[in-house]
Tab-separated table of C-alpha atoms and ligand atoms in Angstrom:
chain	number	residue	atom	x	y	z
B	473	MET	CA	22.033	58.423	-61.005
B	474	ILE	CA	19.398	58.180	-58.289
B	475	ARG	CA	22.033	56.909	-55.866
B	476	LYS	CA	24.195	59.919	-56.679
B	477	LEU	CA	21.300	62.272	-56.149
B	478	LEU	CA	20.421	60.677	-52.843
B	479	ARG	CA	24.035	60.940	-51.758
B	480	ARG	CA	24.087	64.609	-52.619
B	481	LEU	CA	20.963	65.123	-50.560
B	482	VAL	CA	22.242	63.344	-47.475
B	483	SER	CA	25.700	64.809	-47.917
B	484	GLY	CA	24.507	68.214	-46.815
B	485	ARG	CA	25.548	69.916	-50.021
B	486	ALA	CA	21.966	70.423	-51.070
B	487	THR	CA	20.578	70.610	-47.564
B	488	ARG	CA	23.235	72.476	-45.760
B	489	GLN	CA	22.267	73.374	-42.237
B	490	GLY	CA	23.856	75.421	-39.531
B	491	PRO	CA	25.665	78.715	-39.531
B	492	ALA	CA	28.209	78.046	-42.282
B	493	ARG	CA	29.532	81.100	-44.011
B	494	ILE	CA	30.335	80.494	-47.660
B	495	VAL	CA	33.083	82.869	-48.697
B	496	PRO	CA	33.803	83.378	-52.421
B	497	ARG	CA	37.281	83.681	-53.859
B	498	SER	CA	36.851	87.410	-54.363
B	499	GLN	CA	36.847	87.772	-50.579
B	500	HIS	CA	39.559	85.324	-49.522
B	501	GLY	CA	41.816	85.328	-52.578
B	502	ILE	CA	42.817	81.642	-52.684
B	503	SER	CA	42.899	80.286	-56.194
B	504	ARG	CA	42.747	76.565	-56.922
B	505	GLN	CA	46.228	76.925	-58.388
B	506	GLY	CA	47.573	76.898	-54.858
B	507	ILE	CA	46.241	73.376	-54.343
B	508	SER	CA	48.459	70.405	-55.194
B	509	ALA	CA	47.531	68.430	-58.292
B	510	CYS	CA	47.026	65.348	-56.160
B	511	ALA	CA	44.620	67.046	-53.757
B	512	LYS	CA	42.676	68.483	-56.711
B	513	ARG	CA	42.453	65.068	-58.299
B	514	VAL	CA	41.167	63.576	-55.047
B	515	THR	CA	38.479	66.217	-54.484
B	516	SER	CA	37.318	66.226	-58.104
B	517	THR	CA	37.115	62.425	-58.279
B	518	LEU	CA	35.080	62.280	-55.080
B	519	GLN	CA	32.814	65.118	-56.218
B	520	ALA	CA	32.235	63.459	-59.586
B	521	GLU	CA	30.922	60.484	-57.616
B	522	GLY	CA	28.514	62.779	-55.819
B	523	TYR	CA	30.407	63.125	-52.562
B	524	ASP	CA	31.429	66.254	-50.726
B	525	ALA	CA	35.163	66.789	-50.687
B	526	TYR	CA	37.238	69.696	-49.419
B	527	VAL	CA	40.810	70.610	-48.743
B	528	VAL	CA	40.880	71.197	-44.984
B	529	GLY	CA	42.974	72.128	-42.001
B	530	GLY	CA	46.538	73.364	-42.087
B	531	ALA	CA	46.766	73.704	-45.880
B	532	VAL	CA	43.871	76.186	-46.142
B	533	ARG	CA	45.201	78.132	-43.180
B	534	ASP	CA	48.726	78.248	-44.610
B	535	LEU	CA	47.524	79.390	-48.049
B	536	LEU	CA	45.537	82.190	-46.451
B	537	LEU	CA	48.675	83.249	-44.600
B	538	GLY	CA	50.625	83.238	-47.870
B	539	ARG	CA	52.706	80.207	-46.871
B	540	ASP	CA	53.460	77.041	-48.756
B	541	PRO	CA	51.401	74.221	-47.243
B	542	LYS	CA	53.475	71.292	-46.006
B	543	ASP	CA	50.852	68.777	-47.066
B	544	PHE	CA	47.261	68.622	-48.163
B	545	ASP	CA	44.467	66.925	-46.263
B	546	VAL	CA	41.048	66.251	-47.714
B	547	ALA	CA	37.806	65.730	-45.794
B	548	THR	CA	34.817	64.017	-47.349
B	549	ASN	CA	31.540	62.337	-46.530
B	550	ALA	CA	32.613	59.199	-48.408
B	551	THR	CA	33.545	56.359	-46.055
B	552	PRO	CA	37.147	55.114	-45.974
B	553	GLY	CA	36.043	51.985	-47.820
B	554	ARG	CA	34.515	54.036	-50.663
B	555	VAL	CA	37.580	56.277	-50.912
B	556	ARG	CA	39.833	53.265	-51.009
B	557	ALA	CA	37.726	51.775	-53.824
B	558	LEU	CA	37.880	54.974	-55.894
B	559	PHE	CA	41.657	55.298	-55.959
B	560	ARG	CA	43.788	52.480	-57.191
B	561	ARG	CA	46.899	53.690	-55.392
B	562	SER	CA	45.505	54.148	-51.908
B	563	ARG	CA	45.551	52.426	-48.553
B	564	ILE	CA	43.572	52.600	-45.352
B	565	ILE	CA	45.623	53.536	-42.315
B	566	GLY	CA	45.036	54.267	-38.641
B	567	ARG	CA	43.322	52.349	-35.907
B	568	ARG	CA	41.837	55.066	-33.745
B	569	PHE	CA	40.293	56.719	-36.753
B	570	ARG	CA	40.575	55.170	-40.163
B	571	LEU	CA	42.020	57.419	-42.849
B	572	VAL	CA	42.944	56.797	-46.449
B	573	HIS	CA	46.263	57.741	-47.982
B	574	VAL	CA	45.908	58.405	-51.700
B	575	LEU	CA	49.146	58.389	-53.663
B	576	CYS	CA	49.918	60.285	-56.874
B	577	GLY	CA	53.531	59.777	-57.844
B	578	ARG	CA	55.451	60.661	-54.679
B	579	ASP	CA	52.673	62.855	-53.360
B	580	VAL	CA	50.362	61.617	-50.628
B	581	VAL	CA	47.017	63.128	-49.735
B	582	GLU	CA	45.387	62.146	-46.486
B	583	VAL	CA	41.638	61.691	-46.854
B	584	SER	CA	39.471	61.568	-43.749
B	585	THR	CA	35.768	60.991	-43.494
B	586	PHE	CA	33.867	63.775	-41.688
B	587	ARG	CA	34.076	62.967	-38.021
B	588	GLY	CA	31.080	63.300	-35.739
B	589	LYS	CA	30.745	64.381	-32.156
B	590	HIS	CA	32.280	61.830	-29.934
B	591	VAL	CA	29.778	60.329	-27.522
B	592	ASP	CA	29.587	62.219	-24.217
B	593	SER	CA	32.681	62.031	-22.055
B	594	ASP	CA	32.258	58.776	-20.283
B	595	SER	CA	35.046	56.934	-18.583
B	596	GLU	CA	32.622	54.118	-17.718
B	597	THR	CA	32.076	53.199	-21.345
B	598	GLY	CA	35.747	53.644	-22.108
B	599	THR	CA	35.404	56.516	-24.576
B	600	THR	CA	37.459	58.773	-22.308
B	601	ASP	CA	39.920	58.259	-19.473
B	602	GLU	CA	39.244	59.514	-15.946
B	603	HIS	CA	40.616	62.982	-16.838
B	604	GLY	CA	38.290	63.366	-19.803
B	605	ARG	CA	40.852	62.477	-22.481
B	606	ILE	CA	39.202	61.004	-25.535
B	607	LEU	CA	40.355	57.468	-26.140
B	608	ARG	CA	38.003	56.509	-28.909
B	609	ASP	CA	36.665	58.879	-31.461
B	610	ASN	CA	35.577	56.995	-34.495
B	611	VAL	CA	32.078	58.134	-35.305
B	612	PHE	CA	31.348	59.539	-38.745
B	613	GLY	CA	29.494	62.830	-38.867
B	614	SER	CA	28.433	65.827	-40.913
B	615	ARG	CA	30.608	68.565	-42.339
B	616	GLU	CA	29.596	70.905	-39.540
B	617	GLU	CA	30.362	68.335	-36.861
B	618	ASP	CA	33.693	67.742	-38.509
B	619	ALA	CA	34.464	71.472	-38.348
B	620	VAL	CA	33.644	71.920	-34.676
B	621	ARG	CA	35.586	68.886	-33.498
B	622	ARG	CA	38.783	70.413	-34.915
B	623	ASP	CA	41.061	72.263	-32.520
B	624	PHE	CA	41.440	75.927	-33.521
B	625	THR	CA	39.121	78.082	-35.588
B	626	VAL	CA	41.850	78.779	-38.151
B	627	ASN	CA	42.206	75.020	-38.636
B	628	ALA	CA	38.533	74.459	-39.335
B	629	LEU	CA	38.207	76.026	-42.779
B	630	PHE	CA	37.053	73.959	-45.766
B	631	TYR	CA	38.132	74.890	-49.271
B	632	ASP	CA	36.396	73.541	-52.334
B	633	PRO	CA	38.813	73.639	-55.305
B	634	SER	CA	35.972	73.347	-57.823
B	635	THR	CA	34.112	76.471	-56.652
B	636	GLU	CA	37.084	78.152	-54.952
B	637	GLU	CA	34.808	78.833	-51.993
B	638	ILE	CA	35.705	78.586	-48.335
B	639	VAL	CA	33.223	77.180	-45.846
B	640	ASP	CA	33.701	78.752	-42.440
B	641	TYR	CA	31.686	77.553	-39.428
B	642	CYS	CA	33.780	78.959	-36.606
B	643	ASP	CA	34.840	82.443	-37.733
B	644	GLY	CA	38.238	81.102	-38.598
B	645	LEU	CA	38.684	83.669	-41.378
B	646	ALA	CA	38.078	86.578	-39.026
B	647	ASP	CA	40.492	85.095	-36.477
B	648	LEU	CA	43.102	84.583	-39.142
B	649	ASN	CA	42.760	88.186	-40.285
B	650	ASN	CA	43.229	89.273	-36.687
B	651	ARG	CA	46.198	86.903	-36.296
B	652	ARG	CA	44.420	85.124	-33.465
B	653	LEU	CA	44.605	81.482	-32.446
B	654	ARG	CA	41.316	80.585	-30.797
B	655	MET	CA	40.101	77.220	-29.564
B	656	ILE	CA	36.765	76.023	-30.887
B	657	GLY	CA	34.313	75.543	-28.011
B	658	ASP	CA	35.256	75.609	-24.353
B	659	PRO	CA	39.075	75.607	-24.139
B	660	THR	CA	39.253	73.767	-20.808
B	661	ALA	CA	37.014	70.971	-22.047
B	662	ARG	CA	38.912	70.731	-25.327
B	663	TYR	CA	42.284	70.487	-23.561
B	664	ARG	CA	40.887	67.813	-21.295
B	665	GLU	CA	39.722	65.843	-24.322
B	666	ASP	CA	43.197	66.031	-25.786
B	667	PRO	CA	46.010	67.681	-23.770
B	668	VAL	CA	48.290	67.677	-26.835
B	669	ARG	CA	46.225	70.657	-28.013
B	670	MET	CA	48.137	72.733	-25.441
B	671	LEU	CA	51.391	71.968	-27.228
B	672	ARG	CA	49.743	72.574	-30.581
B	673	ALA	CA	48.603	75.997	-29.399
B	674	VAL	CA	52.160	76.980	-28.490
B	675	ARG	CA	53.650	75.535	-31.664
B	676	LEU	CA	51.116	76.934	-34.132
B	677	ALA	CA	51.135	80.389	-32.537
B	678	ALA	CA	54.933	80.572	-32.774
B	679	LYS	CA	55.150	79.047	-36.222
B	680	LEU	CA	52.405	81.178	-37.763
B	681	GLY	CA	52.979	84.387	-35.837
B	682	LEU	CA	49.518	84.260	-34.236
B	683	GLU	CA	48.579	85.411	-30.796
B	684	ILE	CA	46.906	82.873	-28.547
B	685	GLU	CA	43.563	84.399	-27.641
B	686	PRO	CA	43.413	85.047	-23.850
B	687	GLY	CA	40.579	82.586	-23.184
B	688	THR	CA	42.484	79.903	-25.081
B	689	ARG	CA	45.704	80.621	-23.173
B	690	ALA	CA	44.206	80.990	-19.694
B	691	PRO	CA	43.573	77.343	-18.733
B	692	ILE	CA	46.912	76.000	-20.015
B	693	ARG	CA	49.024	76.557	-16.923
B	694	GLU	CA	46.513	74.848	-14.692
B	695	LEU	CA	46.007	71.889	-17.021
B	696	ALA	CA	49.682	71.394	-17.935
B	697	ASP	CA	49.945	68.238	-15.831
B	698	LEU	CA	47.400	66.485	-18.047
B	699	LEU	CA	50.216	65.977	-20.542
B	700	GLU	CA	51.430	63.219	-18.243
B	701	ASN	CA	48.505	61.054	-19.322
B	702	VAL	CA	49.230	61.308	-23.022
B	703	PRO	CA	50.944	58.294	-24.600
B	704	VAL	CA	54.671	59.019	-24.771
B	705	SER	CA	54.923	58.238	-28.480
B	706	ARG	CA	52.348	60.904	-29.290
B	707	LEU	CA	54.131	63.423	-27.077
B	708	PHE	CA	57.349	62.687	-28.870
B	709	GLU	CA	55.810	63.256	-32.299
B	710	GLU	CA	54.347	66.580	-31.217
B	711	MET	CA	57.543	67.658	-29.498
B	712	LEU	CA	59.488	66.823	-32.636
B	713	LYS	CA	57.142	68.972	-34.732
B	714	LEU	CA	57.605	71.775	-32.242
B	715	LEU	CA	61.384	71.559	-32.238
B	716	LEU	CA	61.529	71.377	-36.025
B	717	SER	CA	59.019	74.178	-36.577
B	718	GLY	CA	61.728	76.739	-37.325
B	719	GLN	CA	60.595	78.627	-34.212
B	720	SER	CA	61.862	76.299	-31.538
B	721	VAL	CA	63.505	79.007	-29.431
B	722	GLN	CA	60.249	80.877	-29.145
B	723	CYS	CA	58.311	77.642	-28.564
B	724	VAL	CA	60.563	76.485	-25.739
B	725	ARG	CA	60.389	79.919	-24.118
B	726	GLN	CA	56.636	79.747	-24.327
B	727	LEU	CA	56.535	76.220	-22.926
B	728	GLN	CA	58.544	77.521	-19.999
B	729	ALA	CA	56.249	80.480	-19.541
B	730	ASP	CA	53.173	78.247	-19.586
B	731	GLY	CA	54.662	75.583	-17.334
B	732	LEU	CA	54.408	72.979	-20.090
B	733	HIS	CA	58.051	71.942	-20.178
B	734	HIS	CA	58.062	69.775	-17.055
B	735	GLY	CA	56.691	66.539	-18.324
B	736	LEU	CA	58.505	66.666	-21.645
B	737	LEU	CA	62.177	66.797	-20.960
B	738	PRO	CA	62.419	66.181	-17.239
B	739	MET	CA	65.583	68.158	-16.705
B	740	LEU	CA	64.893	70.913	-19.174
B	741	ASP	CA	63.754	73.275	-16.451
B	742	VAL	CA	66.829	72.502	-14.361
B	743	ILE	CA	69.138	72.760	-17.352
B	744	LEU	CA	67.655	76.078	-18.397
B	745	GLU	CA	68.325	77.448	-14.949
B	746	GLN	CA	72.072	76.875	-15.199
B	747	PRO	CA	73.676	79.576	-17.330
B	748	LEU	CA	75.905	77.148	-19.248
B	749	GLY	CA	73.118	74.635	-19.846
B	750	GLU	CA	70.734	77.345	-20.956
B	751	ARG	CA	73.274	78.817	-23.356
B	752	PHE	CA	73.960	75.440	-24.864
B	753	VAL	CA	70.299	74.464	-25.309
B	754	MET	CA	69.326	77.840	-26.724
B	755	LEU	CA	72.287	77.865	-29.074
B	756	SER	CA	71.379	74.406	-30.388
B	757	LEU	CA	67.791	75.476	-30.893
B	758	GLN	CA	68.856	78.651	-32.662
B	759	ARG	CA	71.045	76.667	-35.034
B	760	THR	CA	68.215	74.252	-35.691
B	761	ASP	CA	65.819	77.108	-36.419
B	762	GLU	CA	68.287	78.646	-38.864
B	763	ARG	CA	68.711	75.317	-40.653
B	764	VAL	CA	64.956	74.756	-40.862
B	765	ARG	CA	64.413	78.238	-42.252
B	766	ASP	CA	67.186	77.708	-44.800
B	767	GLN	CA	65.501	74.409	-45.708
B	768	LYS	CA	68.589	72.431	-44.739
B	769	PRO	CA	68.199	68.967	-43.242
B	770	VAL	CA	68.057	68.722	-39.459
B	771	SER	CA	68.890	65.621	-37.464
B	772	PRO	CA	66.486	64.971	-34.583
B	773	GLY	CA	69.114	62.755	-32.933
B	774	PHE	CA	71.546	65.672	-32.863
B	775	LEU	CA	68.925	67.977	-31.435
B	776	PHE	CA	67.851	65.633	-28.656
B	777	ALA	CA	71.500	64.901	-27.908
B	778	ALA	CA	71.928	68.641	-27.389
B	779	LEU	CA	68.809	69.035	-25.253
B	780	LEU	CA	69.915	66.315	-22.865
B	781	TRP	CA	73.657	66.966	-22.983
B	782	HIS	CA	74.004	68.832	-19.724
B	783	GLU	CA	72.137	66.070	-17.978
B	784	VAL	CA	74.597	63.546	-19.394
B	785	LEU	CA	77.492	65.804	-18.516
B	786	ALA	CA	76.413	66.137	-14.883
B	787	ALA	CA	76.000	62.368	-14.475
B	788	TRP	CA	79.292	61.741	-16.260
B	789	ARG	CA	81.217	64.109	-14.008
B	790	ALA	CA	79.548	62.598	-10.955
B	791	GLY	CA	80.653	59.118	-12.055
B	792	GLU	CA	84.208	60.305	-12.581
B	793	ALA	CA	84.213	61.948	-9.177
B	794	ASN	CA	83.298	58.508	-7.854
B	795	ASP	CA	86.559	57.158	-9.243
B	796	LYS	CA	85.009	55.457	-12.233
B	797	SER	CA	87.057	55.507	-15.393
B	798	SER	CA	85.945	58.255	-17.716
B	799	MET	CA	84.490	55.936	-20.354
B	800	VAL	CA	82.640	53.767	-17.861
B	801	ALA	CA	81.238	56.878	-16.228
B	802	LEU	CA	80.118	58.202	-19.606
B	803	PHE	CA	78.386	54.958	-20.627
B	804	GLU	CA	76.598	54.796	-17.299
B	805	ALA	CA	75.576	58.432	-17.563
B	806	ILE	CA	74.129	57.828	-21.031
B	807	ASP	CA	72.134	54.797	-19.896
B	808	GLN	CA	70.824	56.670	-16.908
B	809	VAL	CA	69.716	59.722	-18.877
B	810	LEU	CA	68.011	57.677	-21.584
B	811	ALA	CA	66.254	55.534	-18.992
B	812	ASN	CA	65.014	58.644	-17.135
B	813	GLN	CA	63.751	59.964	-20.393
B	814	SER	CA	61.852	56.900	-21.544
B	815	GLY	CA	59.021	57.461	-19.065
B	816	ASN	CA	58.532	61.063	-20.134
B	817	LEU	CA	59.038	61.370	-23.808
B	818	ALA	CA	60.009	58.123	-25.410
B	819	ILE	CA	62.786	58.800	-27.872
B	820	PRO	CA	62.596	56.202	-30.639
B	821	ARG	CA	65.602	53.954	-30.991
B	822	ARG	CA	66.453	55.345	-34.420
B	823	PHE	CA	67.225	58.657	-32.727
B	824	SER	CA	68.633	57.433	-29.428
B	825	SER	CA	71.363	55.438	-31.143
B	826	ASP	CA	72.484	58.641	-32.941
B	827	MET	CA	72.427	60.461	-29.620
B	828	LYS	CA	74.630	57.855	-27.963
B	829	GLU	CA	77.160	58.018	-30.767
B	830	ILE	CA	77.340	61.805	-30.616
B	831	TRP	CA	77.831	61.734	-26.848
B	832	ILE	CA	80.495	59.029	-26.965
B	833	LEU	CA	82.339	60.978	-29.658
B	834	GLN	CA	82.671	63.863	-27.206
B	835	ALA	CA	84.979	61.712	-25.104
B	836	ARG	CA	86.887	60.528	-28.155
B	837	LEU	CA	87.350	64.054	-29.516
B	838	ALA	CA	89.122	64.997	-26.313
B	839	ASN	CA	91.927	62.612	-27.234
B	840	ARG	CA	94.374	64.422	-29.474
B	841	SER	CA	97.386	62.139	-29.350
B	842	GLY	CA	98.479	58.861	-30.926
B	843	ARG	CA	96.659	57.274	-33.862
B	844	ARG	CA	93.156	57.810	-32.580
B	845	PRO	CA	92.467	61.243	-34.048
B	846	PHE	CA	93.288	59.781	-37.496
B	847	ALA	CA	90.869	56.911	-36.992
B	848	LEU	CA	88.192	59.298	-35.808
B	849	LEU	CA	88.237	61.204	-39.108
B	850	SER	CA	86.825	58.174	-40.884
B	851	ASN	CA	84.137	57.552	-38.287
B	852	PRO	CA	80.805	57.956	-40.141
B	853	ARG	CA	79.443	60.077	-37.286
B	854	PHE	CA	82.535	62.272	-37.046
B	855	ARG	CA	80.847	65.300	-38.583
B	856	ALA	CA	77.937	65.221	-36.149
B	857	GLY	CA	80.297	64.753	-33.206
B	858	TYR	CA	82.497	67.606	-34.397
B	859	ASP	CA	79.558	69.973	-34.944
B	860	PHE	CA	78.380	69.098	-31.456
B	861	LEU	CA	81.825	69.883	-30.061
B	862	LEU	CA	81.744	73.292	-31.769
B	863	LEU	CA	78.447	74.071	-30.082
B	864	ARG	CA	79.991	73.137	-26.740
B	865	CYS	CA	82.901	75.457	-27.458
B	866	GLU	CA	80.620	78.265	-28.476
B	867	SER	CA	78.479	77.906	-25.369
B	868	GLY	CA	81.594	78.285	-23.223
B	869	GLU	CA	81.583	74.739	-21.860
B	870	VAL	CA	84.771	73.653	-23.608
B	871	ASP	CA	87.874	75.606	-24.525
B	872	GLU	CA	87.547	77.107	-28.024
B	873	GLU	CA	91.047	75.838	-28.745
B	874	ILE	CA	89.868	72.202	-29.011
B	875	GLY	CA	87.328	73.064	-31.695
B	876	GLN	CA	89.948	75.061	-33.603
B	877	TRP	CA	92.385	72.159	-33.335
B	878	TRP	CA	89.883	69.779	-34.917
B	879	GLU	CA	88.991	72.262	-37.603
B	880	ARG	CA	92.666	72.458	-38.606
B	881	PHE	CA	93.246	68.725	-38.219
B	882	GLN	CA	90.561	68.071	-40.833
B	883	ARG	CA	91.869	70.708	-43.201
B	884	VAL	CA	95.582	69.880	-43.365
B	885	GLY	CA	97.538	66.933	-44.826
B	886	ASP	CA	98.751	63.865	-42.959
B	887	GLU	CA	102.225	65.183	-42.295
B	888	GLU	CA	101.013	68.356	-40.694
B	889	ARG	CA	98.473	66.341	-38.754
B	890	SER	CA	101.206	64.237	-37.191
B	891	GLY	CA	102.910	67.435	-36.095
B	892	MET	CA	99.706	68.613	-34.427
B	893	LEU	CA	99.332	65.622	-32.139
B	894	LEU	CA	99.675	66.361	-28.475
B	895	PRO	CA	102.325	64.591	-26.494
B	896	GLY	CA	101.436	62.907	-23.255
B	897	SER	CA	99.416	59.785	-23.634
B	898	GLY	CA	101.585	58.443	-26.476
B	899	GLY	CA	101.891	54.800	-27.407
B	900	ARG	CA	105.047	53.967	-25.461
B	901	ARG	CA	103.771	55.285	-22.187
B	902	ARG	CA	100.526	53.410	-22.694
B	903	ARG	CA	102.274	50.150	-23.405
B	904	ARG	CA	104.338	50.517	-20.235
B	905	LYS	CA	101.232	51.284	-18.280
B	906	ARG	CA	99.511	48.231	-19.692
B	907	LYS	CA	102.386	46.048	-18.650
B	908	ARG	CA	102.222	47.377	-15.142
B	909	ALA	CA	98.532	46.790	-14.778
B	910	LYS	CA	98.136	43.509	-16.558
B	911	THR	CA	95.005	42.432	-14.770
B	912	LYS	CA	93.440	45.831	-14.338
B	913	THR	CA	91.437	47.248	-17.220
B	914	THR	CA	92.703	50.700	-17.932
B	915	GLU	CA	90.791	53.390	-19.702
B	916	GLU	CA	92.908	55.454	-21.999
B	917	THR	CA	90.499	58.105	-23.078
B	918	PRO	CA	90.835	61.191	-20.944
B	919	PRO	CA	87.730	63.172	-19.980
B	920	ALA	CA	86.200	65.476	-22.553
B	921	GLN	CA	87.543	68.615	-20.984
B	922	ASP	CA	91.260	68.973	-21.076
Q	1665	ATP	P1	50.940	71.455	-39.480
Q	1665	ATP	O1	51.296	72.697	-40.169
Q	1665	ATP	O2	51.850	71.136	-38.385
Q	1665	ATP	O3	50.690	70.275	-40.362
Q	1665	ATP	P2	48.159	71.165	-38.973
Q	1665	ATP	O4	47.165	72.062	-38.289
Q	1665	ATP	O5	47.930	70.886	-40.413
Q	1665	ATP	O6	49.575	71.806	-38.740
Q	1665	ATP	P3	47.964	68.363	-38.569
Q	1665	ATP	O7	48.468	67.548	-37.441
Q	1665	ATP	O8	48.436	68.110	-39.945
Q	1665	ATP	O9	48.265	69.867	-38.145
Q	1665	ATP	O10	46.389	68.264	-38.495
Q	1665	ATP	C1	45.535	68.557	-39.578
Q	1665	ATP	C2	44.222	69.125	-39.049
Q	1665	ATP	O11	43.580	68.175	-38.195
Q	1665	ATP	C3	44.367	70.371	-38.209
Q	1665	ATP	O12	44.436	71.529	-38.991
Q	1665	ATP	C4	43.131	70.337	-37.345
Q	1665	ATP	O13	42.012	70.781	-38.072
Q	1665	ATP	C5	42.953	68.853	-37.097
Q	1665	ATP	N1	43.621	68.433	-35.856
Q	1665	ATP	C6	44.903	68.022	-35.706
Q	1665	ATP	N2	45.176	67.710	-34.443
Q	1665	ATP	C7	44.057	67.919	-33.744
Q	1665	ATP	C8	43.683	67.757	-32.387
Q	1665	ATP	N3	44.555	67.350	-31.482
Q	1665	ATP	N4	42.413	68.044	-32.038
Q	1665	ATP	C9	41.511	68.463	-32.946
Q	1665	ATP	N5	41.801	68.637	-34.243
Q	1665	ATP	C10	43.038	68.370	-34.658
Q	1666	MG	MG1	49.050	69.386	-41.617
């Protein structure tokens, strides 16, 4: 009992300091019914033990905007070890900052311990790099410190499901009402600490329909190059969130406008300058946005295959112009593009293998004679390759007729299919050719564009 009381005293609940504004439900309108059962269980269990516990971050913001939160995060003054001990189905994760995942059925709630101010920027002690990027940030702190180390004011609201009150240290509620995305503290310093915040600004503004406050927007262009120092895996994760936000067209436009697109997809700026490349990329993004908004599944491999397609295409054509067989040229082009990419935005293997298959299928789909089109129908990636082909047709890169041919070929029976096959590179001719060039390896697949 005494321990609990002491905890309450040091927790800040009884001795709250600082300029927190406590806003009752009557003013903000969020009822605890909007909170997932799992998050409520986590906060109430922690509070029953005398700890502070709040739903924080994106979930509070989304509820206030009338949106369904994607997930619920909880912040508390209990240490990760204590949280872990209180929930049987939980595990500690993370190296940079230890968090606890609490599981209820299939639901997961991420519980973080209030984070403190990181020690002053100091590249000597290794807490930051030479550009001011925070490398280590694992000090526990108070609720207020936890609020001000968050990125935007609208992300720094704490909601207590038991009282239905919101704790607001940074005027996040006012900013949200004014549809404004504002960085907490000095924007330049905060971007230096973590350049990914520049991408987050673009993504969250587009996704939530907020305007980036001028002071928060101003330093981005100048600091864009700092993204080069961010680990590629983290960039990839953030880029993926951005592309799958349902507002990717707007996000990519904004990245262009703010000069943030250079380091991400090296050729994106070049591609977007060519009318055909731009049409293709924008069309793929539009389709992705529609699918996300319709809550249909989206394949990141497909999307990245589309973003880099015109780069592959250029290298492929160049290889062919150098007298390489079409397939060899394509394989080399793929390797080259993926290698270029790995230094900028590492695409995990689980996606890059999908991308390769989709690209290779573009060569195979160009072949409409012999037995191969039949075999292609049972290829497990056929659908993705075909959808990709349709996008190419729609963007004007490939003749519409090829897409229509494949649409019909799928629809009709075997007999009609045989009648659809194009003459030309039939079996007999190929066999004769093979005989003639016994030692030479011949490549039968014609280039993707007839
Ligand atoms: P989303 O809707 O994409 O989940 P989110 O704001 O919830 O948006 P998360 O990555 O889930 O994004 O982060 C949860 C919270 O952690 C944020 O709301 C913010 O308070 C804090 N946060 C996340 N990334 C940063 C960052 N780079 N710097 C400071 N605070 C951050
Ligand atoms: Mg979130």
